[in-house]
Amino acid sequence: MANSTIIQPNKGHYNIAEELPSWEDFSWKDIETNFSWSQTGKVNMAYECVDRHVEAGFGEKTALHYIGEQEEYKLTYRDLKEKSDLWATVLKKRGVKKGDFVFVFLPKHPDCHIAMLAAIKLGAVVGPLFEAFMEDAVKERIQDCGGTFLIASPELVKRVQRDQLPSLTTVFITAEPEQCTGDEISLFEEARNVETEENIIEWVDLDHGLNIHYTSGSTGKPKGIIHAHRAMIQQYITGRWVLDLKEGDIYWCTAHPGWVTGTVYGVFAPLLNRTTTVIHGGRFGAEEWYDILERTGVTVWYSAPTAFRMLMAKGDKLISNYDLSKIRHILSVGEPLNPEIVRWGIETLSNRIHDTWWMTETGAQLIVNLPSEAIKPGSMGKPFPGIEAAILGEDGEILEAGAVGQLALKANWPSLMREVWKDPAKYSTYFPFDGWYLSGDLATIDETGYVFFQGRSDDMINSSGERIGPFEVESKLIEHPAVAEVGVIGKPDAVRGEIVKAFIVLNKEYQESKELLEELRLFVRSGLAAHAAPREIEFLEELPKTPISGKVLRRELKAREAKKSSDLLVNK
Ligand code: WTA
């Protein structure tokens, strides 16, 4: 582990160094004074993200710079305030009120920001859905919390099975009436026909629900993680000190708000810091990404190792066609950042890539590489000020430097999840030892406090930084008539970190074939989501199981996979 290479910060590159307080004096309470609510105690995330800046005279500053396939435009902070007020008025008229669940199923687009902010203005709990989710994934999430409201695009709403979602009474479409069907409401038309209500903002308590993200573990269906408005304290200050966001910055976070990174560091943190955010509609493409970086003049860029690896694989010659000299700060999240990528960043982008670690449940970054500090490639960094991290052994004992155990954090930071929806028992499983939040990640901490990721302690799969529960994929596959038994694991992969691999025992009447392989992959792809579809499928006569309960031993499948890497029945 402890890599001896240390990479010092490029002084002058960062705005932050001169501002950082001495960490001994750090207190979350002091951060609160940046917000108006520190006097009143009542708060609204959307106000702090948008309205506050307009009131302070920054209404003309660009908030969002959208680059889509068909169009490109900018919205100022004033535009964002007016639009979110207007949409909030429409939602309110149609019955959205404090505490309701409002799901948002939109592609990466300013409408997604506006919809989220509008729902939050009313004190609703917003549930952004990943744009690649298919029918089952969407249904399970809305069903689980009995969601009543949905804001969707005409394309994505086709994946919402209304007949199976009785709780979902009201569906708004971000389009004109011609593109709506049945009882769907055209948000555009309604917005033209209402007067924006004054003082539309619902002021809520700090611990009032703000957003819900469904996230996977190794067992069970995805669980609904609920965060509260209080999270803004940490989301704001990590935006300032870790992302190093300042007045002139152009910032790009490549994640979709359906993932927690896209919500917290794609919507909240940059707006809280009054930053200009780039939104790119669509998925990865090396040429396209370099073009966006150059054209919009991105200065701060937050992405993920898989994307960096894909860019690396395209070669350095391609990069030399673009002027990327405006970039001054790069960050990574979601999966292990290989030292090789850090070196590539320095050589080709003249920037260190700063790893950050956190989880849906933690609500904001916890382990970080502050721009002003030395980086040890291979390490995720050190705990953010105010965060106490430790490596715990099986009985909750704190292990010494260098030992591998569970990464745990003293559960006292503002953005920690408030609730696992309707599942307090699940919530308490995160806190088996007094006061510690247990991450499920294995790690070590070296003598100087740098944290090194070692793997997961459970079967959760991390493919391209997207968190996939093996149970969810297994449950889908078992619905297919050909499948008698199935075990799903994450298999190490050079580009994606891990890929989903399924081991399948076929029902007697079925024979293995290339067509069947393809059909099974498509079955998951079109039911759940593309990223959940197994890239590899292997047919077996039987699966290893626990002798008593007969549960499939994923661990054994993983061990077998590690032993052999070739001569598989592979379908890539
Ligand atoms: C993994 C994403 C290695 C980890 C914000 C964690 C990482 C899970 C890193 C959470 C990192 C996140 N290095 N692994 N820097 N950051 N992970 O909930 O296993 O989608 O538990 O949140 O991603 O994924 P989630």
Coordinates of N, CA and C in Angstrom, one line a residue, residues 378-563:
G378 N -2.9 6.5 -5.4 CA -3.4 5.2 -4.8 C -4.1 5.4 -3.5
S379 N -4.0 6.6 -3.0 CA -4.8 6.9 -1.8 C -6.0 7.8 -2.1
M380 N -7.1 7.6 -1.3 CA -8.3 8.4 -1.6 C -8.2 9.7 -0.9
G381 N -7.1 9.9 -0.1 CA -6.9 11.2 0.6 C -7.0 11.0 2.1
K382 N -7.3 12.1 2.7 CA -7.5 12.2 4.2 C -8.9 12.6 4.6
P383 N -9.3 12.4 5.8 CA -10.6 12.8 6.2 C -10.7 14.4 6.1
F384 N -11.9 14.8 5.6 CA -12.2 16.2 5.6 C -12.2 16.8 7.1
P385 N -11.8 18.0 7.3 CA -11.9 18.6 8.6 C -13.2 18.3 9.3
G386 N -13.1 17.9 10.6 CA -14.3 17.6 11.3 C -14.8 16.1 11.2
I387 N -14.1 15.4 10.3 CA -14.5 14.0 10.1 C -13.4 13.1 10.7
E388 N -13.9 12.2 11.5 CA -13.0 11.3 12.2 C -13.1 9.9 11.5
A389 N -12.1 9.4 11.0 CA -12.1 8.1 10.3 C -11.3 7.1 11.1
A390 N -11.7 5.8 11.0 CA -10.9 4.8 11.6 C -11.1 3.5 10.8
I391 N -10.1 2.5 11.0 CA -10.3 1.2 10.5 C -10.7 0.3 11.6
L392 N -11.8 -0.3 11.5 CA -12.3 -1.2 12.6 C -12.2 -2.7 12.3
G393 N -11.9 -3.4 13.3 CA -11.8 -4.9 13.2 C -13.2 -5.5 13.4
E394 N -13.3 -6.8 13.4 CA -14.6 -7.4 13.4 C -15.5 -7.1 14.6
D395 N -14.8 -6.8 15.7 CA -15.6 -6.5 16.9 C -15.7 -5.0 17.2
G396 N -15.4 -4.2 16.2 CA -15.5 -2.8 16.4 C -14.3 -2.2 17.0
E397 N -13.2 -3.0 17.1 CA -12.0 -2.4 17.7 C -11.2 -1.6 16.7
I398 N -10.6 -0.5 17.1 CA -9.8 0.3 16.2 C -8.5 -0.3 15.9
L399 N -8.2 -0.5 14.6 CA -7.0 -1.2 14.2 C -5.9 -0.2 14.0
E400 N -4.6 -0.7 14.1 CA -3.5 0.2 14.0 C -3.2 0.6 12.5
A401 N -2.3 1.5 12.4 CA -2.0 2.0 11.0 C -1.5 0.8 10.2
G402 N -2.0 0.7 8.9 CA -1.5 -0.3 8.0 C -2.4 -1.5 8.0
A403 N -3.2 -1.7 9.0 CA -4.1 -2.9 9.0 C -5.3 -2.7 8.1
V404 N -5.8 -3.8 7.5 CA -7.0 -3.8 6.7 C -8.2 -4.1 7.5
G405 N -9.2 -3.3 7.4 CA -10.5 -3.5 8.1 C -11.5 -2.6 7.5
Q406 N -12.7 -2.5 8.2 CA -13.8 -1.7 7.6 C -13.5 -0.2 7.8
L407 N -13.7 0.5 6.8 CA -13.6 2.0 6.9 C -14.8 2.5 7.7
A408 N -14.6 3.1 8.8 CA -15.7 3.6 9.6 C -15.5 5.1 9.9
L409 N -16.6 5.8 10.1 CA -16.5 7.3 10.4 C -17.4 7.6 11.5
K410 N -16.9 8.5 12.4 CA -17.7 8.9 13.6 C -18.9 9.6 13.0
A411 N -20.1 9.2 13.4 CA -21.3 9.6 12.8 C -21.8 11.0 13.3
N412 N -21.0 12.0 12.9 CA -21.4 13.3 13.5 C -21.3 14.4 12.4
W413 N -21.4 14.1 11.1 CA -21.3 15.1 10.1 C -22.7 15.5 9.6
P414 N -22.8 16.7 9.1 CA -24.2 17.3 8.8 C -24.9 16.5 7.7
S415 N -24.2 16.0 6.7 CA -24.9 15.5 5.6 C -25.2 14.0 5.7
L416 N -24.9 13.4 6.8 CA -25.3 11.9 6.9 C -26.8 11.7 6.7
M417 N -27.1 10.6 6.0 CA -28.5 10.3 5.7 C -29.3 10.4 7.0
R418 N -30.6 10.8 6.8 CA -31.5 10.9 7.9 C -32.2 9.6 8.2
E419 N -32.4 8.8 7.1 CA -33.4 7.7 7.2 C -33.2 6.8 6.0
V420 N -33.4 5.5 6.3 CA -33.6 4.6 5.1 C -35.1 4.4 5.1
W421 N -35.7 4.8 4.0 CA -37.2 4.9 3.9 C -37.9 3.6 4.4
K422 N -38.7 3.8 5.4 CA -39.6 2.8 6.0 C -38.8 1.5 6.4
D423 N -37.5 1.7 6.8 CA -36.7 0.6 7.2 C -35.7 1.0 8.3
P424 N -36.2 1.3 9.5 CA -35.3 1.7 10.5 C -34.3 0.5 10.9
A425 N -34.7 -0.7 10.7 CA -33.8 -1.8 11.0 C -32.6 -1.8 10.1
K426 N -32.8 -1.5 8.8 CA -31.7 -1.4 7.9 C -30.8 -0.2 8.3
Y427 N -31.5 0.9 8.6 CA -30.7 2.0 9.1 C -29.7 1.7 10.2
S428 N -30.2 0.9 11.2 CA -29.3 0.7 12.3 C -28.2 -0.3 11.9
T429 N -28.3 -1.1 10.8 CA -27.2 -2.0 10.5 C -26.0 -1.2 10.1
Y430 N -26.1 0.1 9.8 CA -25.0 0.9 9.4 C -24.2 1.3 10.7
F431 N -24.8 1.1 11.9 CA -24.2 1.7 13.1 C -24.1 0.5 14.1
P432 N -23.4 -0.5 13.8 CA -23.3 -1.7 14.8 C -22.5 -1.4 16.0
F433 N -21.5 -0.4 15.8 CA -20.6 -0.1 17.0 C -20.9 1.3 17.4
D434 N -20.8 1.5 18.7 CA -21.1 2.8 19.2 C -20.6 4.0 18.5
G435 N -21.6 4.8 17.9 CA -21.2 6.0 17.3 C -20.5 6.0 15.9
W436 N -20.2 4.8 15.4 CA -19.5 4.7 14.1 C -20.4 4.4 13.0
Y437 N -20.2 5.0 11.9 CA -20.9 4.7 10.6 C -20.0 3.7 9.9
L438 N -20.6 2.5 9.6 CA -19.7 1.5 8.9 C -20.0 1.5 7.4
S439 N -18.9 1.7 6.6 CA -19.1 2.0 5.2 C -19.4 0.8 4.4
G440 N -18.8 -0.4 4.8 CA -18.9 -1.6 4.0 C -17.7 -1.7 3.1
D441 N -16.8 -0.6 3.1 CA -15.6 -0.6 2.3 C -14.5 -1.1 3.2
L442 N -13.5 -1.9 2.6 CA -12.3 -2.3 3.3 C -11.2 -1.3 2.9
A443 N -10.4 -0.9 3.9 CA -9.4 0.1 3.7 C -8.3 0.0 4.7
T444 N -7.2 0.7 4.4 CA -6.2 0.9 5.5 C -5.9 2.4 5.6
I445 N -5.3 2.8 6.7 CA -4.9 4.1 6.9 C -3.4 4.1 7.3
D446 N -2.6 4.9 6.6 CA -1.2 4.8 6.9 C -0.8 5.8 8.0
E447 N 0.5 5.8 8.4 CA 0.9 6.5 9.6 C 0.6 8.0 9.5
T448 N 0.5 8.5 8.3 CA 0.2 10.0 8.1 C -1.2 10.3 7.9
G449 N -2.1 9.3 8.0 CA -3.5 9.5 7.9 C -4.1 9.4 6.5
Y450 N -3.3 9.0 5.5 CA -3.9 8.8 4.2 C -4.7 7.5 4.2
V451 N -5.8 7.5 3.5 CA -6.7 6.3 3.5 C -6.5 5.6 2.1
F452 N -6.4 4.3 2.2 CA -6.2 3.5 0.9 C -7.3 2.5 0.8
F453 N -8.1 2.6 -0.3 CA -9.2 1.6 -0.5 C -8.7 0.3 -0.9
Q454 N -9.3 -0.8 -0.3 CA -8.9 -2.2 -0.6 C -10.0 -3.0 -1.3
G455 N -11.2 -2.6 -1.2 CA -12.3 -3.4 -1.8 C -13.5 -3.3 -0.9
R456 N -14.6 -4.1 -1.3 CA -15.8 -4.0 -0.5 C -15.8 -5.2 0.4
S457 N -16.5 -5.1 1.5 CA -16.6 -6.2 2.5 C -17.8 -7.1 2.1
D458 N -18.6 -6.6 1.2 CA -19.8 -7.4 0.8 C -19.7 -7.6 -0.8
D459 N -20.8 -8.0 -1.3 CA -20.9 -8.4 -2.7 C -21.3 -7.3 -3.7
M460 N -21.4 -6.1 -3.2 CA -21.9 -5.0 -4.0 C -20.9 -4.8 -5.2
I461 N -21.5 -4.5 -6.4 CA -20.7 -4.4 -7.6 C -20.5 -2.9 -7.9
N462 N -19.3 -2.6 -8.3 CA -19.1 -1.2 -8.7 C -18.6 -1.2 -10.2
S463 N -19.4 -0.9 -11.1 CA -19.0 -0.9 -12.5 C -19.1 0.5 -13.1
S464 N -18.0 1.0 -13.5 CA -17.9 2.4 -14.0 C -18.4 3.3 -13.0
G465 N -18.2 3.0 -11.7 CA -18.6 3.9 -10.6 C -20.1 3.8 -10.3
E466 N -20.8 3.0 -11.0 CA -22.2 2.8 -10.8 C -22.4 1.6 -9.9
R467 N -23.2 1.8 -8.8 CA -23.3 0.9 -7.8 C -24.5 -0.1 -8.1
I468 N -24.1 -1.4 -8.2 CA -25.1 -2.4 -8.7 C -25.3 -3.5 -7.6
G469 N -26.5 -3.8 -7.2 CA -26.7 -4.8 -6.3 C -26.8 -6.1 -7.0
P470 N -26.0 -7.2 -6.7 CA -26.2 -8.4 -7.4 C -27.6 -9.0 -7.2
F471 N -28.2 -8.8 -6.1 CA -29.5 -9.3 -5.9 C -30.5 -8.8 -6.9
E472 N -30.4 -7.5 -7.2 CA -31.3 -6.9 -8.2 C -31.2 -7.6 -9.6
V473 N -29.9 -7.8 -10.0 CA -29.7 -8.5 -11.3 C -30.2 -9.9 -11.3
E474 N -29.9 -10.6 -10.1 CA -30.3 -12.0 -10.0 C -31.8 -12.1 -10.1
S475 N -32.5 -11.2 -9.4 CA -34.0 -11.2 -9.3 C -34.5 -11.1 -10.7
K476 N -33.9 -10.2 -11.5 CA -34.4 -10.0 -12.9 C -34.1 -11.2 -13.7
L477 N -32.9 -11.8 -13.7 CA -32.6 -12.9 -14.5 C -33.5 -14.2 -14.2
I478 N -33.8 -14.3 -12.9 CA -34.6 -15.5 -12.5 C -36.0 -15.4 -13.1
E479 N -36.4 -14.2 -13.5 CA -37.8 -14.1 -14.1 C -37.8 -14.7 -15.5
H480 N -36.6 -14.9 -16.1 CA -36.5 -15.4 -17.5 C -36.8 -16.9 -17.4
P481 N -37.7 -17.4 -18.3 CA -38.0 -18.8 -18.3 C -36.9 -19.8 -18.4
A482 N -35.8 -19.4 -19.0 CA -34.6 -20.3 -19.2 C -33.8 -20.5 -18.0
V483 N -34.0 -19.5 -17.0 CA -33.0 -19.5 -15.9 C -33.6 -20.3 -14.7
A484 N -32.8 -21.3 -14.2 CA -33.2 -22.1 -13.1 C -32.6 -21.5 -11.8
E485 N -31.3 -21.2 -11.9 CA -30.6 -20.6 -10.8 C -29.6 -19.6 -11.3
V486 N -29.3 -18.7 -10.5 CA -28.3 -17.6 -10.9 C -27.5 -17.0 -9.8
G487 N -26.3 -16.7 -10.0 CA -25.4 -16.0 -9.1 C -24.7 -14.9 -9.9
V488 N -24.7 -13.7 -9.3 CA -24.1 -12.6 -10.0 C -23.0 -12.0 -9.2
I489 N -21.9 -11.7 -9.8 CA -20.7 -11.1 -9.1 C -20.1 -10.0 -9.9
G490 N -19.3 -9.2 -9.3 CA -18.5 -8.2 -10.0 C -17.1 -8.8 -10.4
K491 N -16.8 -8.8 -11.7 CA -15.5 -9.3 -12.1 C -14.5 -8.2 -12.4
P492 N -13.3 -8.2 -11.9 CA -12.4 -7.1 -12.2 C -12.2 -6.9 -13.7
D493 N -12.2 -5.6 -14.0 CA -12.0 -5.2 -15.4 C -11.1 -4.0 -15.5
A494 N -10.3 -4.0 -16.5 CA -9.2 -3.0 -16.6 C -9.8 -1.6 -16.9
V495 N -10.9 -1.5 -17.6 CA -11.5 -0.2 -17.9 C -12.6 0.2 -16.9
R496 N -13.5 -0.7 -16.7 CA -14.7 -0.3 -15.9 C -14.5 -0.6 -14.4
G497 N -13.4 -1.0 -13.9 CA -13.2 -1.4 -12.5 C -13.7 -2.8 -12.3
E498 N -15.0 -2.9 -12.5 CA -15.7 -4.3 -12.4 C -16.7 -4.3 -13.5
I499 N -17.0 -5.6 -14.0 CA -18.1 -5.8 -14.9 C -19.1 -6.8 -14.2
V500 N -20.3 -6.7 -14.6 CA -21.3 -7.7 -14.0 C -21.1 -9.0 -14.7
K501 N -20.9 -10.1 -13.9 CA -20.9 -11.4 -14.5 C -21.9 -12.3 -13.9
A502 N -22.7 -13.0 -14.7 CA -23.7 -13.9 -14.2 C -23.4 -15.3 -14.5
F503 N -23.6 -16.2 -13.4 CA -23.4 -17.6 -13.6 C -24.8 -18.2 -13.6
I504 N -25.2 -19.0 -14.6 CA -26.6 -19.4 -14.7 C -26.7 -20.9 -14.9
V505 N -27.6 -21.5 -14.2 CA -28.0 -22.9 -14.4 C -29.3 -22.8 -15.2
L506 N -29.3 -23.5 -16.4 CA -30.5 -23.4 -17.2 C -31.5 -24.4 -16.8
N507 N -32.8 -24.1 -17.1 CA -33.8 -25.1 -17.0 C -33.6 -26.2 -18.0
K508 N -34.1 -27.4 -17.7 CA -33.8 -28.5 -18.5 C -34.1 -28.4 -20.0
E509 N -35.2 -27.7 -20.3 CA -35.6 -27.7 -21.7 C -34.7 -26.6 -22.5
Y510 N -33.8 -25.9 -21.8 CA -33.0 -24.9 -22.6 C -31.6 -25.4 -22.8
Q511 N -31.1 -25.0 -24.0 CA -29.7 -25.3 -24.3 C -28.9 -24.0 -24.4
E512 N -27.6 -24.0 -24.0 CA -26.9 -22.8 -24.1 C -26.6 -22.5 -25.6
S513 N -26.7 -21.2 -25.9 CA -26.4 -20.8 -27.3 C -26.1 -19.3 -27.2
K514 N -25.5 -18.8 -28.3 CA -25.1 -17.4 -28.4 C -26.4 -16.5 -28.4
E515 N -27.5 -17.0 -29.0 CA -28.7 -16.3 -29.0 C -29.3 -16.1 -27.6
L516 N -29.2 -17.2 -26.9 CA -29.8 -17.2 -25.5 C -29.0 -16.2 -24.7
L517 N -27.7 -16.3 -24.8 CA -26.8 -15.3 -24.1 C -27.3 -13.9 -24.3
E518 N -27.4 -13.6 -25.6 CA -27.8 -12.2 -26.0 C -29.2 -11.9 -25.5
E519 N -30.1 -12.8 -25.5 CA -31.4 -12.6 -25.0 C -31.4 -12.3 -23.5
L520 N -30.6 -13.0 -22.8 CA -30.6 -12.8 -21.3 C -30.0 -11.5 -21.0
R521 N -29.0 -11.1 -21.7 CA -28.4 -9.8 -21.5 C -29.4 -8.7 -21.8
L522 N -30.1 -8.8 -22.9 CA -31.1 -7.9 -23.3 C -32.3 -7.8 -22.3
F523 N -32.6 -9.0 -21.7 CA -33.6 -9.1 -20.7 C -33.4 -8.1 -19.5
V524 N -32.1 -8.1 -19.1 CA -31.7 -7.3 -18.0 C -31.6 -5.8 -18.4
R525 N -31.0 -5.6 -19.6 CA -30.8 -4.3 -20.1 C -32.1 -3.6 -20.3
S526 N -33.1 -4.3 -20.9 CA -34.4 -3.6 -21.1 C -35.3 -3.6 -19.9
G527 N -35.0 -4.4 -19.0 CA -35.9 -4.4 -17.8 C -35.3 -3.5 -16.7
L528 N -34.0 -3.6 -16.4 CA -33.5 -2.8 -15.3 C -32.7 -1.6 -15.8
A529 N -31.6 -1.8 -16.4 CA -30.8 -0.7 -16.9 C -29.6 -1.3 -17.7
A530 N -29.0 -0.5 -18.6 CA -27.9 -1.0 -19.4 C -26.7 -1.4 -18.5
H531 N -26.4 -0.5 -17.5 CA -25.2 -0.8 -16.7 C -25.4 -2.0 -15.8
A532 N -26.6 -2.5 -15.6 CA -26.8 -3.7 -14.8 C -26.8 -5.0 -15.6
A533 N -26.8 -4.9 -16.9 CA -26.8 -6.1 -17.8 C -25.5 -6.8 -17.7
P534 N -25.5 -8.1 -17.5 CA -24.2 -8.8 -17.4 C -23.4 -8.8 -18.7
R535 N -22.2 -8.3 -18.6 CA -21.3 -8.3 -19.8 C -20.8 -9.7 -20.1
E536 N -20.7 -10.5 -19.0 CA -20.3 -11.9 -19.2 C -21.4 -12.8 -18.6
I537 N -21.6 -13.9 -19.3 CA -22.5 -14.9 -18.8 C -21.9 -16.3 -18.9
E538 N -21.9 -17.1 -17.9 CA -21.3 -18.4 -17.9 C -22.4 -19.4 -17.5
F539 N -22.6 -20.5 -18.3 CA -23.6 -21.5 -17.9 C -22.9 -22.6 -17.1
L540 N -23.5 -22.9 -16.0 CA -22.9 -24.0 -15.2 C -23.9 -25.1 -14.9
E541 N -23.4 -26.3 -14.6 CA -24.3 -27.4 -14.2 C -25.0 -27.2 -12.9
E542 N -24.2 -26.6 -12.0 CA -24.8 -26.2 -10.6 C -24.0 -25.1 -10.1
L543 N -24.6 -24.5 -9.1 CA -23.9 -23.3 -8.4 C -23.5 -23.7 -7.0
P544 N -22.4 -23.2 -6.6 CA -22.0 -23.4 -5.2 C -23.0 -22.8 -4.2
K545 N -23.4 -23.6 -3.2 CA -24.4 -23.0 -2.2 C -24.0 -23.3 -0.8
T546 N -24.6 -22.6 0.1 CA -24.4 -22.9 1.5 C -25.1 -24.2 1.8
P547 N -24.5 -25.1 2.6 CA -25.1 -26.4 2.8 C -26.5 -26.3 3.5
I548 N -26.6 -25.3 4.5 CA -27.9 -25.3 5.2 C -29.0 -24.5 4.6
S549 N -28.7 -23.2 4.3 CA -29.7 -22.3 3.8 C -29.9 -22.4 2.3
G550 N -28.9 -23.0 1.6 CA -28.9 -23.2 0.2 C -28.8 -21.9 -0.6
K551 N -28.2 -20.9 0.1 CA -28.0 -19.6 -0.7 C -26.8 -19.7 -1.6
V552 N -26.9 -19.1 -2.7 CA -25.8 -19.1 -3.7 C -24.5 -18.4 -3.1
L553 N -23.4 -19.1 -3.2 CA -22.2 -18.5 -2.6 C -21.5 -17.7 -3.6
R554 N -21.8 -16.4 -3.6 CA -21.1 -15.5 -4.6 C -19.6 -15.4 -4.4
R555 N -19.3 -15.5 -3.1 CA -17.9 -15.4 -2.8 C -17.1 -16.5 -3.5
E556 N -17.6 -17.7 -3.5 CA -17.0 -18.8 -4.2 C -16.9 -18.6 -5.7
L557 N -18.0 -18.1 -6.2 CA -18.0 -17.8 -7.7 C -16.9 -16.8 -8.0
K558 N -16.7 -15.8 -7.1 CA -15.7 -14.8 -7.2 C -14.3 -15.4 -7.2
A559 N -14.1 -16.3 -6.2 CA -12.8 -17.0 -6.1 C -12.5 -17.8 -7.3
R560 N -13.4 -18.5 -7.8 CA -13.2 -19.3 -9.1 C -12.8 -18.4 -10.2
E561 N -13.5 -17.3 -10.3 CA -13.3 -16.3 -11.4 C -11.9 -15.8 -11.3
A562 N -11.4 -15.6 -10.1 CA -10.1 -15.0 -9.9 C -9.0 -16.0 -10.4
K563 N -9.3 -17.3 -10.3 CA -8.4 -18.4 -10.6 C -8.3 -18.5 -12.2

